Amino acid sequence: MSEPLPTTEPNTANVADYLLVGKDPGRVALRSVRAEHTYGELDSLSAGVARHLLESGGAKGDRAVLVSENSLFWVACYLGVLRAGLGCGPLPSGIPLEDLAFILDTTEPRFAFL
């Protein structure tokens, strides 16, 4: 497991922790046609995303949108946002611009992963 993330709430857990903590880092967590990715990779990548969000001033209650096709990028960003304690709104990569604009205006996310 990666080093602890900065937090203002010690001893908290979330869905990302549930999915990653205690898993064999060498065990395959994701399989695609092109590659396999381990729990260790997911832990490291999602911790990096979480750390970036927190170091960029992200705080509990902030929101992020994630616009992407299903991929390692999607999973790492989604879990990273959750690990940082932020809310994440995943959206399909083909979302019409008018719909995206409405969602952005309505939810006012602080961060976007594209």
mmCIF file of N, CA and C in Angstrom:
data_model
loop_
_atom_site.group_PDB
_atom_site.id
_atom_site.type_symbol
_atom_site.label_atom_id
_atom_site.label_comp_id
_atom_site.label_asym_id
_atom_site.label_seq_id
_atom_site.Cartn_x
_atom_site.Cartn_y
_atom_site.Cartn_z
ATOM 1 N N MET A 1 0.859 -1.180 0.000
ATOM 2 C CA MET A 1 0.000 0.000 0.000
ATOM 3 C C MET A 1 0.889 1.222 0.000
ATOM 4 N N SER A 2 0.484 2.243 -0.699
ATOM 5 C CA SER A 2 1.269 3.463 -0.786
ATOM 6 C C SER A 2 1.267 4.195 0.547
ATOM 7 N N GLU A 3 2.134 5.219 0.657
ATOM 8 C CA GLU A 3 2.207 5.973 1.909
ATOM 9 C C GLU A 3 0.886 6.686 2.166
ATOM 10 N N PRO A 4 0.582 6.955 3.444
ATOM 11 C CA PRO A 4 -0.695 7.598 3.785
ATOM 12 C C PRO A 4 -0.849 8.945 3.099
ATOM 13 N N LEU A 5 -2.074 9.249 2.729
ATOM 14 C CA LEU A 5 -2.371 10.521 2.079
ATOM 15 C C LEU A 5 -2.594 11.596 3.127
ATOM 16 N N PRO A 6 -2.284 12.857 2.779
ATOM 17 C CA PRO A 6 -2.597 13.925 3.723
ATOM 18 C C PRO A 6 -4.107 13.978 3.934
ATOM 19 N N THR A 7 -4.528 14.177 5.155
ATOM 20 C CA THR A 7 -5.950 14.239 5.444
ATOM 21 C C THR A 7 -6.185 15.039 6.718
ATOM 22 N N THR A 8 -7.373 15.572 6.829
ATOM 23 C CA THR A 8 -7.731 16.266 8.060
ATOM 24 C C THR A 8 -8.583 15.363 8.933
ATOM 25 N N GLU A 9 -8.950 14.195 8.402
ATOM 26 C CA GLU A 9 -9.797 13.267 9.144
ATOM 27 C C GLU A 9 -9.092 11.920 9.274
ATOM 28 N N PRO A 10 -8.343 11.720 10.374
ATOM 29 C CA PRO A 10 -7.639 10.452 10.543
ATOM 30 C C PRO A 10 -8.614 9.286 10.715
ATOM 31 N N ASN A 11 -8.134 8.106 10.357
ATOM 32 C CA ASN A 11 -8.895 6.868 10.542
ATOM 33 C C ASN A 11 -10.217 6.850 9.792
ATOM 34 N N THR A 12 -10.250 7.461 8.604
ATOM 35 C CA THR A 12 -11.449 7.386 7.783
ATOM 36 C C THR A 12 -11.207 6.390 6.659
ATOM 37 N N ALA A 13 -12.258 5.806 6.157
ATOM 38 C CA ALA A 13 -12.160 4.857 5.054
ATOM 39 C C ALA A 13 -13.268 5.175 4.063
ATOM 40 N N ASN A 14 -13.063 4.741 2.831
ATOM 41 C CA ASN A 14 -14.077 4.941 1.812
ATOM 42 C C ASN A 14 -14.069 3.750 0.858
ATOM 43 N N VAL A 15 -14.837 3.850 -0.199
ATOM 44 C CA VAL A 15 -14.957 2.738 -1.150
ATOM 45 C C VAL A 15 -13.607 2.376 -1.748
ATOM 46 N N ALA A 16 -12.783 3.362 -2.064
ATOM 47 C CA ALA A 16 -11.471 3.082 -2.638
ATOM 48 C C ALA A 16 -10.638 2.240 -1.669
ATOM 49 N N ASP A 17 -10.681 2.579 -0.394
ATOM 50 C CA ASP A 17 -9.952 1.790 0.598
ATOM 51 C C ASP A 17 -10.486 0.355 0.625
ATOM 52 N N TYR A 18 -11.788 0.227 0.593
ATOM 53 C CA TYR A 18 -12.410 -1.097 0.613
ATOM 54 C C TYR A 18 -11.925 -1.948 -0.567
ATOM 55 N N LEU A 19 -11.777 -1.322 -1.735
ATOM 56 C CA LEU A 19 -11.372 -2.055 -2.938
ATOM 57 C C LEU A 19 -9.876 -2.355 -2.994
ATOM 58 N N LEU A 20 -9.059 -1.553 -2.304
ATOM 59 C CA LEU A 20 -7.610 -1.692 -2.452
ATOM 60 C C LEU A 20 -6.878 -2.240 -1.228
ATOM 61 N N VAL A 21 -7.332 -1.911 -0.039
ATOM 62 C CA VAL A 21 -6.604 -2.290 1.170
ATOM 63 C C VAL A 21 -6.608 -3.804 1.358
ATOM 64 N N GLY A 22 -5.440 -4.336 1.667
ATOM 65 C CA GLY A 22 -5.308 -5.755 1.958
ATOM 66 C C GLY A 22 -5.214 -6.653 0.739
ATOM 67 N N LYS A 23 -5.231 -6.070 -0.433
ATOM 68 C CA LYS A 23 -5.133 -6.878 -1.643
ATOM 69 C C LYS A 23 -3.652 -7.145 -1.963
ATOM 70 N N ASP A 24 -3.382 -8.294 -2.529
ATOM 71 C CA ASP A 24 -2.031 -8.635 -2.956
ATOM 72 C C ASP A 24 -1.630 -7.675 -4.076
ATOM 73 N N PRO A 25 -0.587 -6.844 -3.868
ATOM 74 C CA PRO A 25 -0.219 -5.841 -4.872
ATOM 75 C C PRO A 25 0.192 -6.432 -6.218
ATOM 76 N N GLY A 26 0.572 -7.697 -6.230
ATOM 77 C CA GLY A 26 0.960 -8.329 -7.486
ATOM 78 C C GLY A 26 -0.181 -9.001 -8.215
ATOM 79 N N ARG A 27 -1.338 -9.064 -7.574
ATOM 80 C CA ARG A 27 -2.498 -9.735 -8.170
ATOM 81 C C ARG A 27 -3.158 -8.837 -9.214
ATOM 82 N N VAL A 28 -3.617 -9.439 -10.286
ATOM 83 C CA VAL A 28 -4.274 -8.692 -11.352
ATOM 84 C C VAL A 28 -5.620 -8.171 -10.874
ATOM 85 N N ALA A 29 -5.828 -6.868 -11.048
ATOM 86 C CA ALA A 29 -7.076 -6.223 -10.647
ATOM 87 C C ALA A 29 -7.924 -5.867 -11.859
ATOM 88 N N LEU A 30 -7.273 -5.503 -12.955
ATOM 89 C CA LEU A 30 -7.972 -5.119 -14.187
ATOM 90 C C LEU A 30 -7.350 -5.840 -15.373
ATOM 91 N N ARG A 31 -8.210 -6.312 -16.244
ATOM 92 C CA ARG A 31 -7.759 -6.951 -17.475
ATOM 93 C C ARG A 31 -8.459 -6.294 -18.641
ATOM 94 N N SER A 32 -7.691 -5.972 -19.654
ATOM 95 C CA SER A 32 -8.290 -5.475 -20.896
ATOM 96 C C SER A 32 -7.711 -6.287 -22.044
ATOM 97 N N VAL A 33 -8.128 -5.986 -23.245
ATOM 98 C CA VAL A 33 -7.619 -6.689 -24.416
ATOM 99 C C VAL A 33 -6.112 -6.458 -24.559
ATOM 100 N N ARG A 34 -5.659 -5.271 -24.168
ATOM 101 C CA ARG A 34 -4.262 -4.890 -24.381
ATOM 102 C C ARG A 34 -3.338 -5.104 -23.183
ATOM 103 N N ALA A 35 -3.864 -5.150 -21.969
ATOM 104 C CA ALA A 35 -2.976 -5.179 -20.807
ATOM 105 C C ALA A 35 -3.672 -5.708 -19.560
ATOM 106 N N GLU A 36 -2.845 -6.032 -18.570
ATOM 107 C CA GLU A 36 -3.320 -6.381 -17.236
ATOM 108 C C GLU A 36 -2.691 -5.391 -16.266
ATOM 109 N N HIS A 37 -3.451 -5.026 -15.230
ATOM 110 C CA HIS A 37 -2.961 -4.070 -14.239
ATOM 111 C C HIS A 37 -3.211 -4.636 -12.852
ATOM 112 N N THR A 38 -2.231 -4.486 -11.993
ATOM 113 C CA THR A 38 -2.291 -5.073 -10.660
ATOM 114 C C THR A 38 -2.909 -4.117 -9.642
ATOM 115 N N TYR A 39 -3.240 -4.701 -8.481
ATOM 116 C CA TYR A 39 -3.730 -3.885 -7.375
ATOM 117 C C TYR A 39 -2.659 -2.878 -6.950
ATOM 118 N N GLY A 40 -1.401 -3.285 -7.023
ATOM 119 C CA GLY A 40 -0.315 -2.371 -6.684
ATOM 120 C C GLY A 40 -0.290 -1.157 -7.594
ATOM 121 N N GLU A 41 -0.486 -1.380 -8.894
ATOM 122 C CA GLU A 41 -0.549 -0.258 -9.837
ATOM 123 C C GLU A 41 -1.716 0.665 -9.511
ATOM 124 N N LEU A 42 -2.888 0.086 -9.294
ATOM 125 C CA LEU A 42 -4.065 0.896 -8.969
ATOM 126 C C LEU A 42 -3.860 1.691 -7.690
ATOM 127 N N ASP A 43 -3.255 1.056 -6.706
ATOM 128 C CA ASP A 43 -2.992 1.743 -5.444
ATOM 129 C C ASP A 43 -2.066 2.933 -5.679
ATOM 130 N N SER A 44 -0.993 2.707 -6.384
ATOM 131 C CA SER A 44 -0.020 3.771 -6.627
ATOM 132 C C SER A 44 -0.601 4.903 -7.472
ATOM 133 N N LEU A 45 -1.278 4.557 -8.553
ATOM 134 C CA LEU A 45 -1.843 5.584 -9.438
ATOM 135 C C LEU A 45 -2.955 6.376 -8.754
ATOM 136 N N SER A 46 -3.843 5.676 -8.057
ATOM 137 C CA SER A 46 -4.941 6.394 -7.397
ATOM 138 C C SER A 46 -4.418 7.243 -6.242
ATOM 139 N N ALA A 47 -3.386 6.780 -5.544
ATOM 140 C CA ALA A 47 -2.779 7.586 -4.479
ATOM 141 C C ALA A 47 -2.159 8.847 -5.067
ATOM 142 N N GLY A 48 -1.554 8.732 -6.249
ATOM 143 C CA GLY A 48 -0.982 9.908 -6.909
ATOM 144 C C GLY A 48 -2.051 10.926 -7.280
ATOM 145 N N VAL A 49 -3.175 10.448 -7.777
ATOM 146 C CA VAL A 49 -4.286 11.348 -8.111
ATOM 147 C C VAL A 49 -4.804 12.017 -6.842
ATOM 148 N N ALA A 50 -5.013 11.238 -5.790
ATOM 149 C CA ALA A 50 -5.516 11.787 -4.529
ATOM 150 C C ALA A 50 -4.551 12.820 -3.964
ATOM 151 N N ARG A 51 -3.279 12.497 -3.990
ATOM 152 C CA ARG A 51 -2.274 13.416 -3.460
ATOM 153 C C ARG A 51 -2.295 14.726 -4.250
ATOM 154 N N HIS A 52 -2.383 14.624 -5.563
ATOM 155 C CA HIS A 52 -2.427 15.833 -6.404
ATOM 156 C C HIS A 52 -3.644 16.691 -6.056
ATOM 157 N N LEU A 53 -4.786 16.063 -5.910
ATOM 158 C CA LEU A 53 -6.000 16.810 -5.571
ATOM 159 C C LEU A 53 -5.858 17.520 -4.231
ATOM 160 N N LEU A 54 -5.359 16.814 -3.226
ATOM 161 C CA LEU A 54 -5.218 17.402 -1.892
ATOM 162 C C LEU A 54 -4.162 18.504 -1.874
ATOM 163 N N GLU A 55 -3.059 18.277 -2.583
ATOM 164 C CA GLU A 55 -2.007 19.296 -2.645
ATOM 165 C C GLU A 55 -2.447 20.509 -3.466
ATOM 166 N N SER A 56 -3.447 20.326 -4.319
ATOM 167 C CA SER A 56 -3.987 21.435 -5.123
ATOM 168 C C SER A 56 -5.125 22.154 -4.401
ATOM 169 N N GLY A 57 -5.343 21.817 -3.145
ATOM 170 C CA GLY A 57 -6.354 22.494 -2.348
ATOM 171 C C GLY A 57 -7.696 21.817 -2.318
ATOM 172 N N GLY A 58 -7.805 20.630 -2.874
ATOM 173 C CA GLY A 58 -9.067 19.898 -2.827
ATOM 174 C C GLY A 58 -9.439 19.567 -1.392
ATOM 175 N N ALA A 59 -10.728 19.619 -1.107
ATOM 176 C CA ALA A 59 -11.211 19.357 0.245
ATOM 177 C C ALA A 59 -12.534 18.611 0.187
ATOM 178 N N LYS A 60 -12.870 17.969 1.299
ATOM 179 C CA LYS A 60 -14.133 17.244 1.397
ATOM 180 C C LYS A 60 -15.274 18.172 0.973
ATOM 181 N N GLY A 61 -16.143 17.653 0.140
ATOM 182 C CA GLY A 61 -17.259 18.456 -0.355
ATOM 183 C C GLY A 61 -17.004 19.000 -1.754
ATOM 184 N N ASP A 62 -15.738 19.072 -2.165
ATOM 185 C CA ASP A 62 -15.443 19.489 -3.535
ATOM 186 C C ASP A 62 -15.874 18.391 -4.496
ATOM 187 N N ARG A 63 -16.087 18.777 -5.735
ATOM 188 C CA ARG A 63 -16.523 17.823 -6.747
ATOM 189 C C ARG A 63 -15.538 17.784 -7.909
ATOM 190 N N ALA A 64 -15.493 16.623 -8.552
ATOM 191 C CA ALA A 64 -14.696 16.437 -9.762
ATOM 192 C C ALA A 64 -15.559 15.734 -10.798
ATOM 193 N N VAL A 65 -15.333 16.044 -12.056
ATOM 194 C CA VAL A 65 -15.979 15.295 -13.128
ATOM 195 C C VAL A 65 -14.907 14.458 -13.810
ATOM 196 N N LEU A 66 -15.330 13.329 -14.317
ATOM 197 C CA LEU A 66 -14.443 12.398 -14.996
ATOM 198 C C LEU A 66 -15.097 12.041 -16.320
ATOM 199 N N VAL A 67 -14.500 12.513 -17.406
ATOM 200 C CA VAL A 67 -15.023 12.243 -18.743
ATOM 201 C C VAL A 67 -14.003 11.375 -19.458
ATOM 202 N N SER A 68 -14.348 10.104 -19.618
ATOM 203 C CA SER A 68 -13.391 9.173 -20.209
ATOM 204 C C SER A 68 -14.093 7.874 -20.567
ATOM 205 N N GLU A 69 -13.457 7.148 -21.474
ATOM 206 C CA GLU A 69 -13.902 5.788 -21.742
ATOM 207 C C GLU A 69 -13.370 4.896 -20.629
ATOM 208 N N ASN A 70 -13.918 3.699 -20.498
ATOM 209 C CA ASN A 70 -13.429 2.757 -19.499
ATOM 210 C C ASN A 70 -11.964 2.441 -19.795
ATOM 211 N N SER A 71 -11.116 2.620 -18.785
ATOM 212 C CA SER A 71 -9.680 2.426 -18.960
ATOM 213 C C SER A 71 -8.994 2.470 -17.608
ATOM 214 N N LEU A 72 -7.701 2.196 -17.609
ATOM 215 C CA LEU A 72 -6.907 2.347 -16.398
ATOM 216 C C LEU A 72 -6.976 3.792 -15.911
ATOM 217 N N PHE A 73 -6.929 4.747 -16.823
ATOM 218 C CA PHE A 73 -7.048 6.166 -16.473
ATOM 219 C C PHE A 73 -8.337 6.408 -15.693
ATOM 220 N N TRP A 74 -9.455 5.882 -16.201
ATOM 221 C CA TRP A 74 -10.758 6.074 -15.551
ATOM 222 C C TRP A 74 -10.733 5.522 -14.133
ATOM 223 N N VAL A 75 -10.288 4.288 -13.972
ATOM 224 C CA VAL A 75 -10.292 3.648 -12.660
ATOM 225 C C VAL A 75 -9.369 4.383 -11.694
ATOM 226 N N ALA A 76 -8.160 4.733 -12.138
ATOM 227 C CA ALA A 76 -7.203 5.429 -11.265
ATOM 228 C C ALA A 76 -7.740 6.792 -10.833
ATOM 229 N N CYS A 77 -8.333 7.524 -11.758
ATOM 230 C CA CYS A 77 -8.883 8.838 -11.409
ATOM 231 C C CYS A 77 -10.074 8.705 -10.477
ATOM 232 N N TYR A 78 -10.979 7.804 -10.787
ATOM 233 C CA TYR A 78 -12.172 7.629 -9.948
ATOM 234 C C TYR A 78 -11.783 7.259 -8.517
ATOM 235 N N LEU A 79 -10.917 6.254 -8.382
ATOM 236 C CA LEU A 79 -10.499 5.839 -7.046
ATOM 237 C C LEU A 79 -9.697 6.944 -6.356
ATOM 238 N N GLY A 80 -8.886 7.674 -7.107
ATOM 239 C CA GLY A 80 -8.114 8.773 -6.532
ATOM 240 C C GLY A 80 -8.994 9.881 -5.995
ATOM 241 N N VAL A 81 -10.039 10.205 -6.728
ATOM 242 C CA VAL A 81 -10.975 11.240 -6.269
ATOM 243 C C VAL A 81 -11.648 10.779 -4.975
ATOM 244 N N LEU A 82 -12.081 9.524 -4.936
ATOM 245 C CA LEU A 82 -12.707 8.994 -3.724
ATOM 246 C C LEU A 82 -11.732 8.965 -2.558
ATOM 247 N N ARG A 83 -10.499 8.551 -2.822
ATOM 248 C CA ARG A 83 -9.494 8.494 -1.756
ATOM 249 C C ARG A 83 -9.227 9.873 -1.168
ATOM 250 N N ALA A 84 -9.328 10.897 -1.986
ATOM 251 C CA ALA A 84 -9.107 12.264 -1.508
ATOM 252 C C ALA A 84 -10.313 12.798 -0.745
ATOM 253 N N GLY A 85 -11.420 12.068 -0.783
ATOM 254 C CA GLY A 85 -12.619 12.494 -0.059
ATOM 255 C C GLY A 85 -13.519 13.420 -0.849
ATOM 256 N N LEU A 86 -13.288 13.517 -2.145
ATOM 257 C CA LEU A 86 -14.109 14.371 -2.995
ATOM 258 C C LEU A 86 -15.216 13.544 -3.638
ATOM 259 N N GLY A 87 -16.214 14.226 -4.169
ATOM 260 C CA GLY A 87 -17.265 13.567 -4.926
ATOM 261 C C GLY A 87 -16.859 13.500 -6.388
ATOM 262 N N CYS A 88 -17.231 12.423 -7.048
ATOM 263 C CA CYS A 88 -16.857 12.250 -8.453
ATOM 264 C C CYS A 88 -18.100 11.987 -9.294
ATOM 265 N N GLY A 89 -18.215 12.737 -10.384
ATOM 266 C CA GLY A 89 -19.289 12.535 -11.343
ATOM 267 C C GLY A 89 -18.724 11.971 -12.631
ATOM 268 N N PRO A 90 -18.769 10.642 -12.807
ATOM 269 C CA PRO A 90 -18.279 10.052 -14.046
ATOM 270 C C PRO A 90 -19.278 10.274 -15.181
ATOM 271 N N LEU A 91 -18.764 10.679 -16.321
ATOM 272 C CA LEU A 91 -19.601 10.960 -17.490
ATOM 273 C C LEU A 91 -19.055 10.208 -18.695
ATOM 274 N N PRO A 92 -19.922 9.822 -19.630
ATOM 275 C CA PRO A 92 -19.454 9.101 -20.814
ATOM 276 C C PRO A 92 -18.621 10.010 -21.719
ATOM 277 N N SER A 93 -17.647 9.418 -22.387
ATOM 278 C CA SER A 93 -16.763 10.211 -23.240
ATOM 279 C C SER A 93 -17.508 10.847 -24.411
ATOM 280 N N GLY A 94 -18.628 10.290 -24.813
ATOM 281 C CA GLY A 94 -19.381 10.840 -25.934
ATOM 282 C C GLY A 94 -20.494 11.785 -25.523
ATOM 283 N N ILE A 95 -20.428 12.326 -24.325
ATOM 284 C CA ILE A 95 -21.501 13.200 -23.842
ATOM 285 C C ILE A 95 -21.635 14.421 -24.753
ATOM 286 N N PRO A 96 -22.845 14.761 -25.171
ATOM 287 C CA PRO A 96 -23.028 15.961 -25.998
ATOM 288 C C PRO A 96 -22.582 17.214 -25.239
ATOM 289 N N LEU A 97 -21.975 18.153 -25.955
ATOM 290 C CA LEU A 97 -21.450 19.366 -25.323
ATOM 291 C C LEU A 97 -22.506 20.138 -24.543
ATOM 292 N N GLU A 98 -23.734 20.172 -25.048
ATOM 293 C CA GLU A 98 -24.792 20.892 -24.339
ATOM 294 C C GLU A 98 -25.066 20.251 -22.981
ATOM 295 N N ASP A 99 -25.066 18.918 -22.953
ATOM 296 C CA ASP A 99 -25.289 18.200 -21.689
ATOM 297 C C ASP A 99 -24.126 18.422 -20.736
ATOM 298 N N LEU A 100 -22.912 18.369 -21.267
ATOM 299 C CA LEU A 100 -21.737 18.596 -20.440
ATOM 300 C C LEU A 100 -21.767 20.003 -19.844
ATOM 301 N N ALA A 101 -22.094 20.988 -20.653
ATOM 302 C CA ALA A 101 -22.166 22.369 -20.168
ATOM 303 C C ALA A 101 -23.204 22.503 -19.050
ATOM 304 N N PHE A 102 -24.347 21.859 -19.226
ATOM 305 C CA PHE A 102 -25.390 21.915 -18.204
ATOM 306 C C PHE A 102 -24.899 21.293 -16.899
ATOM 307 N N ILE A 103 -24.258 20.124 -16.996
ATOM 308 C CA ILE A 103 -23.761 19.432 -15.809
ATOM 309 C C ILE A 103 -22.689 20.273 -15.113
ATOM 310 N N LEU A 104 -21.786 20.852 -15.877
ATOM 311 C CA LEU A 104 -20.735 21.679 -15.285
ATOM 312 C C LEU A 104 -21.315 22.913 -14.606
ATOM 313 N N ASP A 105 -22.305 23.533 -15.239
ATOM 314 C CA ASP A 105 -22.945 24.711 -14.636
ATOM 315 C C ASP A 105 -23.722 24.336 -13.369
ATOM 316 N N THR A 106 -24.335 23.183 -13.381
ATOM 317 C CA THR A 106 -25.165 22.751 -12.262
ATOM 318 C C THR A 106 -24.337 22.272 -11.069
ATOM 319 N N THR A 107 -23.301 21.492 -11.334
ATOM 320 C CA THR A 107 -22.538 20.875 -10.248
ATOM 321 C C THR A 107 -21.321 21.686 -9.814
ATOM 322 N N GLU A 108 -20.873 22.595 -10.658
ATOM 323 C CA GLU A 108 -19.706 23.435 -10.370
ATOM 324 C C GLU A 108 -18.526 22.636 -9.814
ATOM 325 N N PRO A 109 -18.015 21.665 -10.601
ATOM 326 C CA PRO A 109 -16.879 20.885 -10.110
ATOM 327 C C PRO A 109 -15.625 21.749 -10.008
ATOM 328 N N ARG A 110 -14.796 21.412 -9.051
ATOM 329 C CA ARG A 110 -13.531 22.126 -8.881
ATOM 330 C C ARG A 110 -12.439 21.524 -9.750
ATOM 331 N N PHE A 111 -12.577 20.219 -10.072
ATOM 332 C CA PHE A 111 -11.573 19.506 -10.845
ATOM 333 C C PHE A 111 -12.247 18.749 -11.987
ATOM 334 N N ALA A 112 -11.484 18.536 -13.056
ATOM 335 C CA ALA A 112 -11.989 17.767 -14.193
ATOM 336 C C ALA A 112 -10.876 16.846 -14.678
ATOM 337 N N PHE A 113 -11.238 15.616 -14.946
ATOM 338 C CA PHE A 113 -10.327 14.634 -15.531
ATOM 339 C C PHE A 113 -10.886 14.274 -16.888
ATOM 340 N N LEU A 114 -10.106 14.537 -17.914
ATOM 341 C CA LEU A 114 -10.571 14.321 -19.294
ATOM 342 C C LEU A 114 -9.612 13.438 -20.056
#
